[in-house]
């Protein structure tokens, strides 16, 4: 039930059965635990070859000038300084990503919470509605992105323009207007993600014992007070989980950016780069321009940003927790 | 709290109140915008379905129709191909690829099944070793695995691309499948689950002389079933929708998965409105299996998500 447990790797590390006697020659130990190691082997091998080893390589590349053909040339932290100091496109990508993450995470969670509170019972109506809200999380693929592309089409027969005209507006070229790029991405994220958050919140809310609410009602607490003083604090572990995982996911957005504004293979990022976020930029640098060293540096900056944001979020929630006591 | 009670907490378990509650009109009124939101959620799906069955002239109608007036299967297969106003249906495109669209569906299916089965098997072996044996070094292994979860996978994207191409696996099923098999998250989840299962069973089996492999196969795997079901859903959905990786390593059309095929249709949307219907037909065919899958395993879906939130 708690996040504490896993936040602490020491306590999280395998408790298992009582430790076996440590003595004995290594060959004996190998004999004894041979099968155990053999069981770990397939995973460990793939994990090392396709995860750990690439991480090391990626870090090395981030310190080099490398186009994938000639041998990498060591340049120290030049890629990073270029990214952080000079690269306007990268700054734009970061700024766009931050706007997108803030908007989509806040709206997704707020809507998910509202949906969970409104439709948390086992009644037929609630179950049907929950299924509807959850549907986009199941079918979140390229297919749905194509539908969105059509919705936001320039032509008068696009759905977006039909709705706008219905309310008395003019046809708009949604995908050509820099100002609406991030709102479009945010809308898609909320549409796709709110149901997922809702499912987690419903589970969390229904795990709260009824007695607490009954007691509070007897004591004359209003519904609003019950929400603030019972639901929200007891929901905090789930809330923290949803905030952190959806933030991490939002930072990694790629497919909608790549597909929605796609006109030719070598252009990524929409009008005036208004939809350019970090991962599409990484893709552009790495696989359109073959600046693999530079792209690796972008990947590590992405890691650093996500890592720092997660730390801050954990810190903030911890502060809140102490404040409650 | 035991896993069992948490799992059941996943789906709403509040008992309905025994007496019939009076309708609270204020609360219903407050829910009104949420009903509208349900409509908003459904519209793109509806749009996808109807567009797949519209004819080209109707696709370009202004204002658009919300029910196809003259439902047709042309976007799937147009028998009048070659005439004016005809379109190249989903099953008529890619005629240079044997099987065309069906080949892509097969690729997606085959890759998804392989990755799901193998990654769960090796993860469950690792999770068993990490929780139910006393082999030295398991702690450091586990800490390494959970630490790796903090690093976004894009960080290893470029080296993995180079490695895959050094191994000669670009443009092959192997290149699709092998680099994505070791899933740290699955091991983490299964370890958490196994911890809540008492060791007695395993001890008893060992005393009876069962080998570790046999214990894993006959005791651990059956016990892990709910957790494996939840993880299978996550892994399978992720693989079905996998796009960035094949985008990088796949060059020949024969090896496209469905997202790649859809993406290539995406490029033709802008140039000719008629192919919008084809794109929607293809999207429908690619999305439908996930929705059917969801309705078949709805309980596991919801439980799995709830578990992931509560266990984490």
PDB file of C-alpha atoms in Angstrom, chain A residues 115-237:
ATOM      1  CA  UNK A 115     -14.419  11.104 -12.824  1.00  0.00           C
ATOM      2  CA  UNK A 116     -13.386   8.698 -10.079  1.00  0.00           C
ATOM      3  CA  UNK A 117     -15.424  10.536  -7.466  1.00  0.00           C
ATOM      4  CA  UNK A 118     -18.447  10.857  -9.730  1.00  0.00           C
ATOM      5  CA  UNK A 119     -18.486   7.263 -10.976  1.00  0.00           C
ATOM      6  CA  UNK A 120     -16.937   5.080  -8.294  1.00  0.00           C
ATOM      7  CA  UNK A 121     -19.706   2.608  -7.499  1.00  0.00           C
ATOM      8  CA  UNK A 122     -20.522  -0.778  -9.000  1.00  0.00           C
ATOM      9  CA  UNK A 123     -23.818   0.386 -10.474  1.00  0.00           C
ATOM     10  CA  UNK A 124     -24.344  -0.413 -14.138  1.00  0.00           C
ATOM     11  CA  UNK A 125     -24.210   3.241 -15.119  1.00  0.00           C
ATOM     12  CA  UNK A 126     -20.867   3.782 -13.401  1.00  0.00           C
ATOM     13  CA  UNK A 127     -19.366   0.651 -14.874  1.00  0.00           C
ATOM     14  CA  UNK A 128     -20.435   1.544 -18.397  1.00  0.00           C
ATOM     15  CA  UNK A 129     -19.126   5.086 -18.061  1.00  0.00           C
ATOM     16  CA  UNK A 130     -15.833   3.915 -16.583  1.00  0.00           C
ATOM     17  CA  UNK A 131     -15.414   1.582 -19.546  1.00  0.00           C
ATOM     18  CA  UNK A 132     -15.999   4.464 -21.932  1.00  0.00           C
ATOM     19  CA  UNK A 133     -13.532   6.716 -20.167  1.00  0.00           C
ATOM     20  CA  UNK A 134     -10.948   3.965 -20.118  1.00  0.00           C
ATOM     21  CA  UNK A 135     -11.307   3.042 -23.787  1.00  0.00           C
ATOM     22  CA  UNK A 136      -8.730   5.556 -25.114  1.00  0.00           C
ATOM     23  CA  UNK A 137      -6.049   4.094 -22.831  1.00  0.00           C
ATOM     24  CA  UNK A 138      -6.567   0.707 -24.443  1.00  0.00           C
ATOM     25  CA  UNK A 139      -6.476   1.910 -28.012  1.00  0.00           C
ATOM     26  CA  UNK A 140      -3.745   4.503 -27.672  1.00  0.00           C
ATOM     27  CA  UNK A 141      -1.958   3.851 -30.901  1.00  0.00           C
ATOM     28  CA  UNK A 142      -1.072   5.322 -34.239  1.00  0.00           C
ATOM     29  CA  UNK A 143      -4.635   4.649 -35.468  1.00  0.00           C
ATOM     30  CA  UNK A 144      -6.154   7.082 -33.012  1.00  0.00           C
ATOM     31  CA  UNK A 145      -3.543   9.696 -33.847  1.00  0.00           C
ATOM     32  CA  UNK A 146      -4.639   9.514 -37.488  1.00  0.00           C
ATOM     33  CA  UNK A 147      -8.191  10.280 -36.394  1.00  0.00           C
ATOM     34  CA  UNK A 148      -6.931  13.334 -34.530  1.00  0.00           C
ATOM     35  CA  UNK A 149      -5.050  14.423 -37.592  1.00  0.00           C
ATOM     36  CA  UNK A 150      -8.284  14.393 -39.489  1.00  0.00           C
ATOM     37  CA  UNK A 151     -10.149  16.173 -36.724  1.00  0.00           C
ATOM     38  CA  UNK A 152      -7.657  19.023 -36.932  1.00  0.00           C
ATOM     39  CA  UNK A 153      -7.584  19.228 -40.707  1.00  0.00           C
ATOM     40  CA  UNK A 154      -7.579  22.533 -42.544  1.00  0.00           C
ATOM     41  CA  UNK A 155     -10.458  21.558 -44.782  1.00  0.00           C
ATOM     42  CA  UNK A 156     -13.985  22.589 -44.009  1.00  0.00           C
ATOM     43  CA  UNK A 157     -15.035  18.948 -43.712  1.00  0.00           C
ATOM     44  CA  UNK A 158     -12.695  18.344 -40.780  1.00  0.00           C
ATOM     45  CA  UNK A 159     -14.490  17.728 -37.508  1.00  0.00           C
ATOM     46  CA  UNK A 160     -12.694  20.486 -35.627  1.00  0.00           C
ATOM     47  CA  UNK A 161     -13.722  23.090 -38.179  1.00  0.00           C
ATOM     48  CA  UNK A 162     -17.296  21.808 -38.252  1.00  0.00           C
ATOM     49  CA  UNK A 163     -17.559  22.313 -34.500  1.00  0.00           C
ATOM     50  CA  UNK A 164     -15.993  25.760 -34.703  1.00  0.00           C
ATOM     51  CA  UNK A 165     -18.440  26.807 -37.425  1.00  0.00           C
ATOM     52  CA  UNK A 166     -21.328  25.459 -35.373  1.00  0.00           C
ATOM     53  CA  UNK A 167     -20.396  27.962 -32.692  1.00  0.00           C
ATOM     54  CA  UNK A 168     -20.130  30.721 -35.257  1.00  0.00           C
ATOM     55  CA  UNK A 169     -16.372  30.699 -35.831  1.00  0.00           C
ATOM     56  CA  UNK A 170     -14.259  30.608 -38.960  1.00  0.00           C
ATOM     57  CA  UNK A 171     -12.412  27.649 -40.442  1.00  0.00           C
ATOM     58  CA  UNK A 172      -8.940  27.357 -38.991  1.00  0.00           C
ATOM     59  CA  UNK A 173      -5.758  25.711 -40.156  1.00  0.00           C
ATOM     60  CA  UNK A 174      -5.157  24.080 -36.778  1.00  0.00           C
ATOM     61  CA  UNK A 175      -1.987  22.281 -37.672  1.00  0.00           C
ATOM     62  CA  UNK A 176      -0.460  25.354 -39.286  1.00  0.00           C
ATOM     63  CA  UNK A 177      -0.968  27.664 -36.325  1.00  0.00           C
ATOM     64  CA  UNK A 178       1.996  27.638 -33.930  1.00  0.00           C
ATOM     65  CA  UNK A 179      -0.165  28.884 -31.061  1.00  0.00           C
ATOM     66  CA  UNK A 180      -2.401  25.843 -30.881  1.00  0.00           C
ATOM     67  CA  UNK A 181       0.198  23.083 -31.249  1.00  0.00           C
ATOM     68  CA  UNK A 182       0.742  22.469 -27.552  1.00  0.00           C
ATOM     69  CA  UNK A 183      -2.984  22.801 -26.714  1.00  0.00           C
ATOM     70  CA  UNK A 184      -3.693  20.152 -29.369  1.00  0.00           C
ATOM     71  CA  UNK A 185      -1.149  17.772 -27.863  1.00  0.00           C
ATOM     72  CA  UNK A 186      -2.506  18.479 -24.389  1.00  0.00           C
ATOM     73  CA  UNK A 187      -6.073  17.787 -25.470  1.00  0.00           C
ATOM     74  CA  UNK A 188      -5.037  14.462 -26.926  1.00  0.00           C
ATOM     75  CA  UNK A 189      -3.160  13.556 -23.753  1.00  0.00           C
ATOM     76  CA  UNK A 190      -6.104  14.366 -21.485  1.00  0.00           C
ATOM     77  CA  UNK A 191      -8.483  12.528 -23.779  1.00  0.00           C
ATOM     78  CA  UNK A 192      -6.218   9.489 -23.688  1.00  0.00           C
ATOM     79  CA  UNK A 193      -5.034   9.565 -20.088  1.00  0.00           C
ATOM     80  CA  UNK A 194      -7.841  10.700 -17.806  1.00  0.00           C
ATOM     81  CA  UNK A 195      -9.527   7.292 -17.832  1.00  0.00           C
ATOM     82  CA  UNK A 196      -6.346   5.579 -16.786  1.00  0.00           C
ATOM     83  CA  UNK A 197      -5.880   7.928 -13.840  1.00  0.00           C
ATOM     84  CA  UNK A 198      -9.557   7.433 -13.000  1.00  0.00           C
ATOM     85  CA  UNK A 199      -9.132   3.653 -12.687  1.00  0.00           C
ATOM     86  CA  UNK A 200      -6.260   4.102 -10.255  1.00  0.00           C
ATOM     87  CA  UNK A 201      -8.201   6.663  -8.238  1.00  0.00           C
ATOM     88  CA  UNK A 202     -11.314   4.483  -8.085  1.00  0.00           C
ATOM     89  CA  UNK A 203      -9.211   1.645  -6.678  1.00  0.00           C
ATOM     90  CA  UNK A 204      -7.683   4.011  -4.132  1.00  0.00           C
ATOM     91  CA  UNK A 205     -10.975   5.598  -3.089  1.00  0.00           C
ATOM     92  CA  UNK A 206     -12.729   2.273  -2.676  1.00  0.00           C
ATOM     93  CA  UNK A 207      -9.910   1.018  -0.467  1.00  0.00           C
ATOM     94  CA  UNK A 208     -10.759   3.744   2.075  1.00  0.00           C
ATOM     95  CA  UNK A 209     -12.918   2.209   4.829  1.00  0.00           C
ATOM     96  CA  UNK A 210     -16.542   3.421   4.861  1.00  0.00           C
ATOM     97  CA  UNK A 211     -16.409   3.794   8.648  1.00  0.00           C
ATOM     98  CA  UNK A 212     -14.254   6.893   8.344  1.00  0.00           C
ATOM     99  CA  UNK A 213     -16.916   8.680   6.311  1.00  0.00           C
ATOM    100  CA  UNK A 214     -19.716   7.457   8.572  1.00  0.00           C
ATOM    101  CA  UNK A 215     -17.882   8.721  11.617  1.00  0.00           C
ATOM    102  CA  UNK A 216     -17.210  12.045   9.958  1.00  0.00           C
ATOM    103  CA  UNK A 217     -20.881  12.422   8.981  1.00  0.00           C
ATOM    104  CA  UNK A 218     -21.939  11.772  12.553  1.00  0.00           C
ATOM    105  CA  UNK A 219     -19.509  14.440  13.669  1.00  0.00           C
ATOM    106  CA  UNK A 220     -21.196  16.787  11.214  1.00  0.00           C
ATOM    107  CA  UNK A 221     -18.398  17.158   8.661  1.00  0.00           C
ATOM    108  CA  UNK A 222     -19.561  18.392   5.261  1.00  0.00           C
ATOM    109  CA  UNK A 223     -18.865  16.450   2.070  1.00  0.00           C
ATOM    110  CA  UNK A 224     -16.215  18.965   1.096  1.00  0.00           C
ATOM    111  CA  UNK A 225     -14.460  18.613   4.429  1.00  0.00           C
ATOM    112  CA  UNK A 226     -14.636  14.861   4.171  1.00  0.00           C
ATOM    113  CA  UNK A 227     -12.956  15.107   0.791  1.00  0.00           C
ATOM    114  CA  UNK A 228     -10.149  17.331   2.053  1.00  0.00           C
ATOM    115  CA  UNK A 229      -9.542  15.524   5.323  1.00  0.00           C
ATOM    116  CA  UNK A 230     -10.266  11.889   4.507  1.00  0.00           C
ATOM    117  CA  UNK A 231     -10.256  11.171   0.775  1.00  0.00           C
ATOM    118  CA  UNK A 232      -7.321  13.297  -0.280  1.00  0.00           C
ATOM    119  CA  UNK A 233      -4.862  12.333   2.495  1.00  0.00           C
ATOM    120  CA  UNK A 234      -5.676   8.628   2.205  1.00  0.00           C
ATOM    121  CA  UNK A 235      -5.430   8.801  -1.555  1.00  0.00           C
ATOM    122  CA  UNK A 236      -2.010  10.377  -1.406  1.00  0.00           C
ATOM    123  CA  UNK A 237       0.073   7.268  -2.214  1.00  0.00           C
TER     124      UNK A 237
END
